[in-house]
PDB file of C-alpha atoms and ligand atoms in Angstrom:
ATOM      1  CA  MET Q   1      12.719  15.842  -8.133  1.00  0.00           C
ATOM      2  CA  PHE Q   2       9.621  14.335  -6.478  1.00  0.00           C
ATOM      3  CA  ARG Q   3       9.658  13.977  -2.706  1.00  0.00           C
ATOM      4  CA  LEU Q   4       7.783  11.241  -0.875  1.00  0.00           C
ATOM      5  CA  TYR Q   5       6.949  11.884   2.778  1.00  0.00           C
ATOM      6  CA  ASP Q   6       6.989   8.372   4.100  1.00  0.00           C
ATOM      7  CA  HIS Q   7       7.730   5.962   6.948  1.00  0.00           C
ATOM      8  CA  LEU Q   8       9.722   2.875   6.006  1.00  0.00           C
ATOM      9  CA  PRO Q   9       7.516   0.134   7.590  1.00  0.00           C
ATOM     10  CA  SER Q  10       4.373   1.661   6.023  1.00  0.00           C
ATOM     11  CA  GLY Q  11       2.697  -0.466   3.355  1.00  0.00           C
ATOM     12  CA  ASN Q  12       0.901   2.636   2.113  1.00  0.00           C
ATOM     13  CA  GLY Q  13       4.223   4.400   1.519  1.00  0.00           C
ATOM     14  CA  TYR Q  14       5.680   1.228   0.017  1.00  0.00           C
ATOM     15  CA  LYS Q  15       3.006   1.201  -2.723  1.00  0.00           C
ATOM     16  CA  ASN Q  16       4.350   4.533  -3.974  1.00  0.00           C
ATOM     17  CA  ARG Q  17       8.043   3.654  -3.559  1.00  0.00           C
ATOM     18  CA  LEU Q  18       7.506   0.437  -5.479  1.00  0.00           C
ATOM     19  CA  LEU Q  19       5.699   2.093  -8.399  1.00  0.00           C
ATOM     20  CA  MET Q  20       8.215   4.935  -8.674  1.00  0.00           C
ATOM     21  CA  ASN Q  21      11.036   2.396  -8.797  1.00  0.00           C
ATOM     22  CA  GLN Q  22       9.239   0.381 -11.445  1.00  0.00           C
ATOM     23  CA  LEU Q  23       8.552   3.481 -13.516  1.00  0.00           C
ATOM     24  CA  GLY Q  24      12.143   4.690 -13.117  1.00  0.00           C
ATOM     25  CA  ILE Q  25      11.003   7.967 -11.529  1.00  0.00           C
ATOM     26  CA  PRO Q  26      13.777   9.434  -9.372  1.00  0.00           C
ATOM     27  CA  PHE Q  27      12.551  10.620  -5.976  1.00  0.00           C
ATOM     28  CA  GLU Q  28      13.773  11.538  -2.545  1.00  0.00           C
ATOM     29  CA  ARG Q  29      12.193   9.786   0.434  1.00  0.00           C
ATOM     30  CA  VAL Q  30      11.589  11.940   3.496  1.00  0.00           C
ATOM     31  CA  GLU Q  31      11.427   9.681   6.532  1.00  0.00           C
ATOM     32  CA  VAL Q  32       8.783  10.964   8.964  1.00  0.00           C
ATOM     33  CA  ASP Q  33       9.167   9.625  12.493  1.00  0.00           C
ATOM     34  CA  LEU Q  34       5.642   8.347  13.262  1.00  0.00           C
ATOM     35  CA  PRO Q  35       6.393   6.941  16.730  1.00  0.00           C
ATOM     36  CA  ALA Q  36       7.772  10.384  17.686  1.00  0.00           C
ATOM     37  CA  GLY Q  37       4.487  11.993  16.544  1.00  0.00           C
ATOM     38  CA  GLN Q  38       6.010  13.973  13.654  1.00  0.00           C
ATOM     39  CA  THR Q  39       2.852  13.573  11.529  1.00  0.00           C
ATOM     40  CA  ARG Q  40       0.944  15.661  14.073  1.00  0.00           C
ATOM     41  CA  THR Q  41       3.378  18.593  14.197  1.00  0.00           C
ATOM     42  CA  PRO Q  42       2.260  21.985  12.785  1.00  0.00           C
ATOM     43  CA  GLU Q  43       4.977  21.662  10.098  1.00  0.00           C
ATOM     44  CA  PHE Q  44       3.627  18.316   8.880  1.00  0.00           C
ATOM     45  CA  LEU Q  45      -0.040  19.339   9.155  1.00  0.00           C
ATOM     46  CA  LYS Q  46       0.712  22.085   6.599  1.00  0.00           C
ATOM     47  CA  ILE Q  47       1.764  19.284   4.219  1.00  0.00           C
ATOM     48  CA  ASN Q  48      -1.244  17.053   4.979  1.00  0.00           C
ATOM     49  CA  PRO Q  49      -3.929  18.381   7.349  1.00  0.00           C
ATOM     50  CA  ILE Q  50      -5.021  14.769   8.014  1.00  0.00           C
ATOM     51  CA  GLY Q  51      -1.616  14.107   9.593  1.00  0.00           C
ATOM     52  CA  ARG Q  52      -0.708  10.961   7.680  1.00  0.00           C
ATOM     53  CA  ILE Q  53       1.931   9.704   5.299  1.00  0.00           C
ATOM     54  CA  PRO Q  54       2.419   9.021   2.430  1.00  0.00           C
ATOM     55  CA  VAL Q  55       2.351  12.411   0.739  1.00  0.00           C
ATOM     56  CA  LEU Q  56       3.909  13.087  -2.658  1.00  0.00           C
ATOM     57  CA  GLU Q  57       5.373  16.558  -3.187  1.00  0.00           C
ATOM     58  CA  LEU Q  58       5.114  17.071  -6.928  1.00  0.00           C
ATOM     59  CA  ALA Q  59       6.604  20.562  -6.949  1.00  0.00           C
ATOM     60  CA  PRO Q  60       7.538  22.862  -4.074  1.00  0.00           C
ATOM     61  CA  GLY Q  61       4.362  23.229  -1.972  1.00  0.00           C
ATOM     62  CA  LYS Q  62       2.211  21.021  -4.270  1.00  0.00           C
ATOM     63  CA  TYR Q  63       1.222  18.032  -2.156  1.00  0.00           C
ATOM     64  CA  LEU Q  64      -0.774  14.895  -2.955  1.00  0.00           C
ATOM     65  CA  PRO Q  65      -1.701  12.666   0.034  1.00  0.00           C
ATOM     66  CA  GLU Q  66      -3.393   9.210  -0.101  1.00  0.00           C
ATOM     67  CA  SER Q  67      -1.372   6.271  -1.381  1.00  0.00           C
ATOM     68  CA  ASN Q  68      -3.902   5.140  -3.977  1.00  0.00           C
ATOM     69  CA  ALA Q  69      -4.425   8.672  -5.353  1.00  0.00           C
ATOM     70  CA  ILE Q  70      -0.638   8.844  -5.745  1.00  0.00           C
ATOM     71  CA  LEU Q  71      -0.642   5.496  -7.596  1.00  0.00           C
ATOM     72  CA  LEU Q  72      -3.329   6.774  -9.957  1.00  0.00           C
ATOM     73  CA  TYR Q  73      -1.510  10.040 -10.592  1.00  0.00           C
ATOM     74  CA  LEU Q  74       1.864   8.446 -11.280  1.00  0.00           C
ATOM     75  CA  SER Q  75       0.612   5.578 -13.430  1.00  0.00           C
ATOM     76  CA  GLU Q  76      -1.573   7.554 -15.832  1.00  0.00           C
ATOM     77  CA  GLY Q  77      -0.452   6.909 -19.416  1.00  0.00           C
ATOM     78  CA  THR Q  78       1.754   3.970 -18.403  1.00  0.00           C
ATOM     79  CA  PRO Q  79       1.163   0.212 -18.697  1.00  0.00           C
ATOM     80  CA  PHE Q  80       0.425   0.147 -14.944  1.00  0.00           C
ATOM     81  CA  GLN Q  81      -2.984   1.789 -15.591  1.00  0.00           C
ATOM     82  CA  PRO Q  82      -4.912   0.543 -18.651  1.00  0.00           C
ATOM     83  CA  ASP Q  83      -6.654   2.995 -20.990  1.00  0.00           C
ATOM     84  CA  ASP Q  84      -9.714   0.770 -21.192  1.00  0.00           C
ATOM     85  CA  ARG Q  85     -12.612   2.320 -19.248  1.00  0.00           C
ATOM     86  CA  TRP Q  86     -13.932  -0.993 -17.865  1.00  0.00           C
ATOM     87  CA  GLN Q  87     -10.487  -2.130 -16.727  1.00  0.00           C
ATOM     88  CA  ARG Q  88      -9.813   1.249 -15.106  1.00  0.00           C
ATOM     89  CA  ALA Q  89     -13.113   1.014 -13.241  1.00  0.00           C
ATOM     90  CA  GLN Q  90     -12.094  -2.448 -12.005  1.00  0.00           C
ATOM     91  CA  ILE Q  91      -8.802  -1.003 -10.781  1.00  0.00           C
ATOM     92  CA  PHE Q  92     -10.717   1.645  -8.804  1.00  0.00           C
ATOM     93  CA  GLN Q  93     -12.973  -1.127  -7.481  1.00  0.00           C
ATOM     94  CA  TRP Q  94     -10.012  -3.110  -6.095  1.00  0.00           C
ATOM     95  CA  MET Q  95      -8.419   0.018  -4.680  1.00  0.00           C
ATOM     96  CA  CYS Q  96     -11.652   0.862  -2.821  1.00  0.00           C
ATOM     97  CA  PHE Q  97     -11.746  -2.724  -1.569  1.00  0.00           C
ATOM     98  CA  GLU Q  98      -8.158  -2.327  -0.377  1.00  0.00           C
ATOM     99  CA  GLN Q  99      -8.938   0.844   1.568  1.00  0.00           C
ATOM    100  CA  TYR Q 100     -12.270  -0.259   3.032  1.00  0.00           C
ATOM    101  CA  SER Q 101     -12.090  -4.033   3.541  1.00  0.00           C
ATOM    102  CA  HIS Q 102      -8.400  -4.944   3.538  1.00  0.00           C
ATOM    103  CA  GLU Q 103      -6.076  -2.252   4.937  1.00  0.00           C
ATOM    104  CA  PRO Q 104      -8.234  -1.282   7.949  1.00  0.00           C
ATOM    105  CA  ASN Q 105      -8.283  -4.922   9.105  1.00  0.00           C
ATOM    106  CA  ILE Q 106      -4.892  -6.297   8.051  1.00  0.00           C
ATOM    107  CA  ALA Q 107      -2.570  -3.283   8.322  1.00  0.00           C
ATOM    108  CA  THR Q 108      -3.862  -2.270  11.736  1.00  0.00           C
ATOM    109  CA  ILE Q 109      -3.322  -5.723  13.278  1.00  0.00           C
ATOM    110  CA  ARG Q 110       0.147  -5.886  11.702  1.00  0.00           C
ATOM    111  CA  HIS Q 111       0.957  -2.439  13.138  1.00  0.00           C
ATOM    112  CA  TRP Q 112      -0.257  -3.266  16.654  1.00  0.00           C
ATOM    113  CA  THR Q 113       1.659  -6.565  16.555  1.00  0.00           C
ATOM    114  CA  ARG Q 114       4.854  -4.847  15.376  1.00  0.00           C
ATOM    115  CA  ILE Q 115       4.713  -2.265  18.172  1.00  0.00           C
ATOM    116  CA  GLY Q 116       3.794  -4.876  20.814  1.00  0.00           C
ATOM    117  CA  LYS Q 117       0.246  -3.594  21.394  1.00  0.00           C
ATOM    118  CA  ALA Q 118      -1.815  -6.515  20.043  1.00  0.00           C
ATOM    119  CA  THR Q 119      -2.768  -7.543  23.580  1.00  0.00           C
ATOM    120  CA  GLU Q 120      -3.729  -3.996  24.566  1.00  0.00           C
ATOM    121  CA  PHE Q 121      -6.012  -3.819  21.499  1.00  0.00           C
ATOM    122  CA  LYS Q 122      -7.256  -7.403  21.911  1.00  0.00           C
ATOM    123  CA  THR Q 123     -10.958  -6.580  21.422  1.00  0.00           C
ATOM    124  CA  LEU Q 124     -10.287  -4.697  18.194  1.00  0.00           C
ATOM    125  CA  VAL Q 125      -7.917  -7.426  16.976  1.00  0.00           C
ATOM    126  CA  GLU Q 126     -10.613 -10.059  17.602  1.00  0.00           C
ATOM    127  CA  MET Q 127     -13.120  -7.962  15.689  1.00  0.00           C
ATOM    128  CA  LYS Q 128     -10.823  -7.201  12.750  1.00  0.00           C
ATOM    129  CA  ARG Q 129      -9.144 -10.595  12.235  1.00  0.00           C
ATOM    130  CA  PRO Q 130     -12.198 -12.346  10.704  1.00  0.00           C
ATOM    131  CA  LEU Q 131     -12.761  -9.308   8.484  1.00  0.00           C
ATOM    132  CA  GLY Q 132      -9.124  -9.461   7.349  1.00  0.00           C
ATOM    133  CA  ASN Q 133      -9.445 -13.179   6.644  1.00  0.00           C
ATOM    134  CA  HIS Q 134     -12.615 -12.518   4.687  1.00  0.00           C
ATOM    135  CA  ALA Q 135     -10.749  -9.976   2.516  1.00  0.00           C
ATOM    136  CA  LEU Q 136      -8.000 -12.564   1.908  1.00  0.00           C
ATOM    137  CA  ARG Q 137     -10.614 -15.187   0.930  1.00  0.00           C
ATOM    138  CA  VAL Q 138     -12.145 -12.765  -1.576  1.00  0.00           C
ATOM    139  CA  MET Q 139      -8.707 -12.131  -3.100  1.00  0.00           C
ATOM    140  CA  ASP Q 140      -7.795 -15.820  -3.146  1.00  0.00           C
ATOM    141  CA  SER Q 141     -10.983 -16.762  -4.921  1.00  0.00           C
ATOM    142  CA  HIS Q 142     -10.477 -14.011  -7.557  1.00  0.00           C
ATOM    143  CA  LEU Q 143      -6.864 -15.087  -8.121  1.00  0.00           C
ATOM    144  CA  ARG Q 144      -7.865 -18.722  -8.565  1.00  0.00           C
ATOM    145  CA  GLU Q 145      -9.141 -17.744 -12.031  1.00  0.00           C
ATOM    146  CA  GLN Q 146      -6.692 -14.972 -12.995  1.00  0.00           C
ATOM    147  CA  PRO Q 147      -2.974 -14.245 -12.660  1.00  0.00           C
ATOM    148  CA  TYR Q 148      -3.481 -10.593 -11.619  1.00  0.00           C
ATOM    149  CA  PHE Q 149      -6.390  -8.509 -10.345  1.00  0.00           C
ATOM    150  CA  VAL Q 150      -7.342  -6.742 -13.590  1.00  0.00           C
ATOM    151  CA  GLY Q 151      -6.912  -7.478 -17.299  1.00  0.00           C
ATOM    152  CA  GLN Q 152      -4.576 -10.481 -16.932  1.00  0.00           C
ATOM    153  CA  ARG Q 153      -1.598  -8.221 -16.218  1.00  0.00           C
ATOM    154  CA  TYR Q 154       0.272  -6.443 -13.443  1.00  0.00           C
ATOM    155  CA  THR Q 155      -1.275  -3.038 -12.659  1.00  0.00           C
ATOM    156  CA  ILE Q 156      -1.561  -0.582  -9.774  1.00  0.00           C
ATOM    157  CA  ALA Q 157      -4.406  -2.748  -8.409  1.00  0.00           C
ATOM    158  CA  ASP Q 158      -1.787  -5.429  -7.714  1.00  0.00           C
ATOM    159  CA  ILE Q 159       0.585  -2.895  -6.159  1.00  0.00           C
ATOM    160  CA  ALA Q 160      -2.173  -1.511  -3.893  1.00  0.00           C
ATOM    161  CA  LEU Q 161      -3.065  -5.005  -2.666  1.00  0.00           C
ATOM    162  CA  TYR Q 162       0.437  -6.443  -2.524  1.00  0.00           C
ATOM    163  CA  ALA Q 163       1.640  -3.822  -0.032  1.00  0.00           C
ATOM    164  CA  TYR Q 164      -0.129  -5.100   3.077  1.00  0.00           C
ATOM    165  CA  THR Q 165      -0.862  -8.625   1.856  1.00  0.00           C
ATOM    166  CA  HIS Q 166       2.765  -9.708   1.574  1.00  0.00           C
ATOM    167  CA  VAL Q 167       3.440  -8.682   5.188  1.00  0.00           C
ATOM    168  CA  ALA Q 168       0.109  -9.919   6.596  1.00  0.00           C
ATOM    169  CA  GLY Q 169       2.002 -12.742   8.330  1.00  0.00           C
ATOM    170  CA  GLU Q 170       3.570 -10.089  10.587  1.00  0.00           C
ATOM    171  CA  GLY Q 171       0.061  -9.604  11.996  1.00  0.00           C
ATOM    172  CA  GLY Q 172      -0.539 -13.331  12.461  1.00  0.00           C
ATOM    173  CA  PHE Q 173      -2.502 -13.936   9.237  1.00  0.00           C
ATOM    174  CA  VAL Q 174      -1.685 -17.353   7.800  1.00  0.00           C
ATOM    175  CA  LEU Q 175      -1.012 -16.763   4.118  1.00  0.00           C
ATOM    176  CA  GLU Q 176      -0.366 -20.477   3.477  1.00  0.00           C
ATOM    177  CA  GLU Q 177      -4.150 -20.918   3.818  1.00  0.00           C
ATOM    178  CA  PHE Q 178      -4.520 -18.882   0.609  1.00  0.00           C
ATOM    179  CA  PRO Q 179      -2.585 -20.757  -2.119  1.00  0.00           C
ATOM    180  CA  SER Q 180      -3.695 -18.537  -5.016  1.00  0.00           C
ATOM    181  CA  ILE Q 181      -2.547 -15.461  -3.097  1.00  0.00           C
ATOM    182  CA  CYS Q 182       0.838 -17.130  -2.462  1.00  0.00           C
ATOM    183  CA  ARG Q 183       1.325 -17.799  -6.184  1.00  0.00           C
ATOM    184  CA  TRP Q 184       0.297 -14.212  -7.017  1.00  0.00           C
ATOM    185  CA  LEU Q 185       2.753 -12.814  -4.420  1.00  0.00           C
ATOM    186  CA  GLU Q 186       5.486 -14.730  -6.243  1.00  0.00           C
ATOM    187  CA  ARG Q 187       4.390 -13.310  -9.621  1.00  0.00           C
ATOM    188  CA  VAL Q 188       4.439  -9.764  -8.188  1.00  0.00           C
ATOM    189  CA  ARG Q 189       7.915 -10.293  -6.686  1.00  0.00           C
ATOM    190  CA  GLU Q 190       9.187 -11.385 -10.107  1.00  0.00           C
ATOM    191  CA  GLN Q 191       8.190  -8.101 -11.805  1.00  0.00           C
ATOM    192  CA  PRO Q 192      11.084  -6.010 -13.161  1.00  0.00           C
ATOM    193  CA  ASN Q 193      12.567  -3.497 -10.711  1.00  0.00           C
ATOM    194  CA  HIS Q 194      10.712  -4.897  -7.732  1.00  0.00           C
ATOM    195  CA  ILE Q 195      11.976  -3.576  -4.396  1.00  0.00           C
ATOM    196  CA  GLU Q 196      11.420  -4.820  -0.860  1.00  0.00           C
ATOM    197  CA  ILE Q 197       9.424  -2.851   1.716  1.00  0.00           C
ATOM    198  CA  THR Q 198      12.653  -2.474   3.711  1.00  0.00           C
ATOM    199  CA  ASP Q 199      14.524  -0.725   0.858  1.00  0.00           C
ATOM    200  CA  PRO Q 200      14.965   2.917   1.965  1.00  0.00           C
ATOM    201  CA  GLY Q 201      16.366   4.262  -1.334  1.00  0.00           C
ATOM    202  CA  LYS Q 202      17.595   7.840  -1.191  1.00  0.00           C
ATOM    203  CA  THR Q 203      16.388   9.088   2.187  1.00  0.00           C
ATOM    204  CA  ILE Q 204      16.513  12.295   4.167  1.00  0.00           C
ATOM    205  CA  LEU Q 205      14.927  12.890   7.566  1.00  0.00           C
ATOM    206  CA  PHE Q 206      11.868  15.082   8.206  1.00  0.00           C
ATOM    207  CA  LEU Q 207      12.905  17.804  10.610  1.00  0.00           C
ATOM    208  CA  ALA Q 208      10.102  19.360  12.630  1.00  0.00           C
TER     209      ALA Q 208
HETATM  210  N1  GSH U   1      -5.697   6.203   3.405  1.00  0.00           N
HETATM  211  C1  GSH U   1      -4.348   6.591   3.660  1.00  0.00           C
HETATM  212  C2  GSH U   1      -3.886   5.990   4.987  1.00  0.00           C
HETATM  213  C3  GSH U   1      -2.577   6.590   5.419  1.00  0.00           C
HETATM  214  C4  GSH U   1      -2.169   6.109   6.794  1.00  0.00           C
HETATM  215  O1  GSH U   1      -2.954   5.495   7.527  1.00  0.00           O
HETATM  216  N2  GSH U   1      -0.934   6.421   7.167  1.00  0.00           N
HETATM  217  C5  GSH U   1      -0.401   6.025   8.450  1.00  0.00           C
HETATM  218  C6  GSH U   1       0.869   5.197   8.257  1.00  0.00           C
HETATM  219  S1  GSH U   1       0.581   3.777   7.265  1.00  0.00           S
HETATM  220  C7  GSH U   1       0.006   7.283   9.213  1.00  0.00           C
HETATM  221  O2  GSH U   1       0.539   8.202   8.644  1.00  0.00           O
HETATM  222  N3  GSH U   1      -0.227   7.323  10.522  1.00  0.00           N
HETATM  223  C8  GSH U   1       0.283   8.390  11.316  1.00  0.00           C
HETATM  224  C9  GSH U   1      -0.708   8.994  12.201  1.00  0.00           C
HETATM  225  O3  GSH U   1      -1.893   8.588  12.148  1.00  0.00           O
HETATM  226  O4  GSH U   1      -0.282   9.885  12.952  1.00  0.00           O
HETATM  227  C10 GSH U   1      -3.435   6.163   2.506  1.00  0.00           C
HETATM  228  O5  GSH U   1      -3.749   5.159   1.842  1.00  0.00           O
HETATM  229  O6  GSH U   1      -2.424   6.829   2.257  1.00  0.00           O
END
């Protein structure tokens, strides 16, 4: 059975949990205690030298880190990743956007807010918030014309972007200002076998 090294509040981990649920792939979630520093222990660094979750263990000792690489791996040959070359390239395009323009600005502010450090990181928050809002504007304008990010249907591009967008309010982003995003969030929530970010599934603890 696949194992996902994960941390429940993580949007990156959630992308992979959500897809595996929607594909009906059984997996065991290994909860890694980030606040306790477990990602930086020698035991975890053997799993991912970068010291970050999520990591998918495909077979004993065979590890794949990076949430979007995991999405690509799991969705190959399924309706979540089209065969069409142009559509696949557009999926990669949105995933790069997510990692470069969206997650670093929206997920970080959400994280600092959740752990009560938004004031301590005030300068960074002030720098990142307009960049996060810009990313949301880009998404909203794209979704004004289309129901999903690529090919008029739900794909891993939507999963990659849904993860931190739907909880952006936890970082003080005002999603109501982006009506096309709000309608898209609803469409994503209505997909079969959708799970919430708070759903732990079958979980064991990482012991290090
Ligand atoms: N690009 C990576 C980012 C992974 C990442 O930033 N993980 C965070 C949690 S969301 C983490 O493990 N932080 C722990 C640490 O830095 O020690 C991905 O998409 O998987």
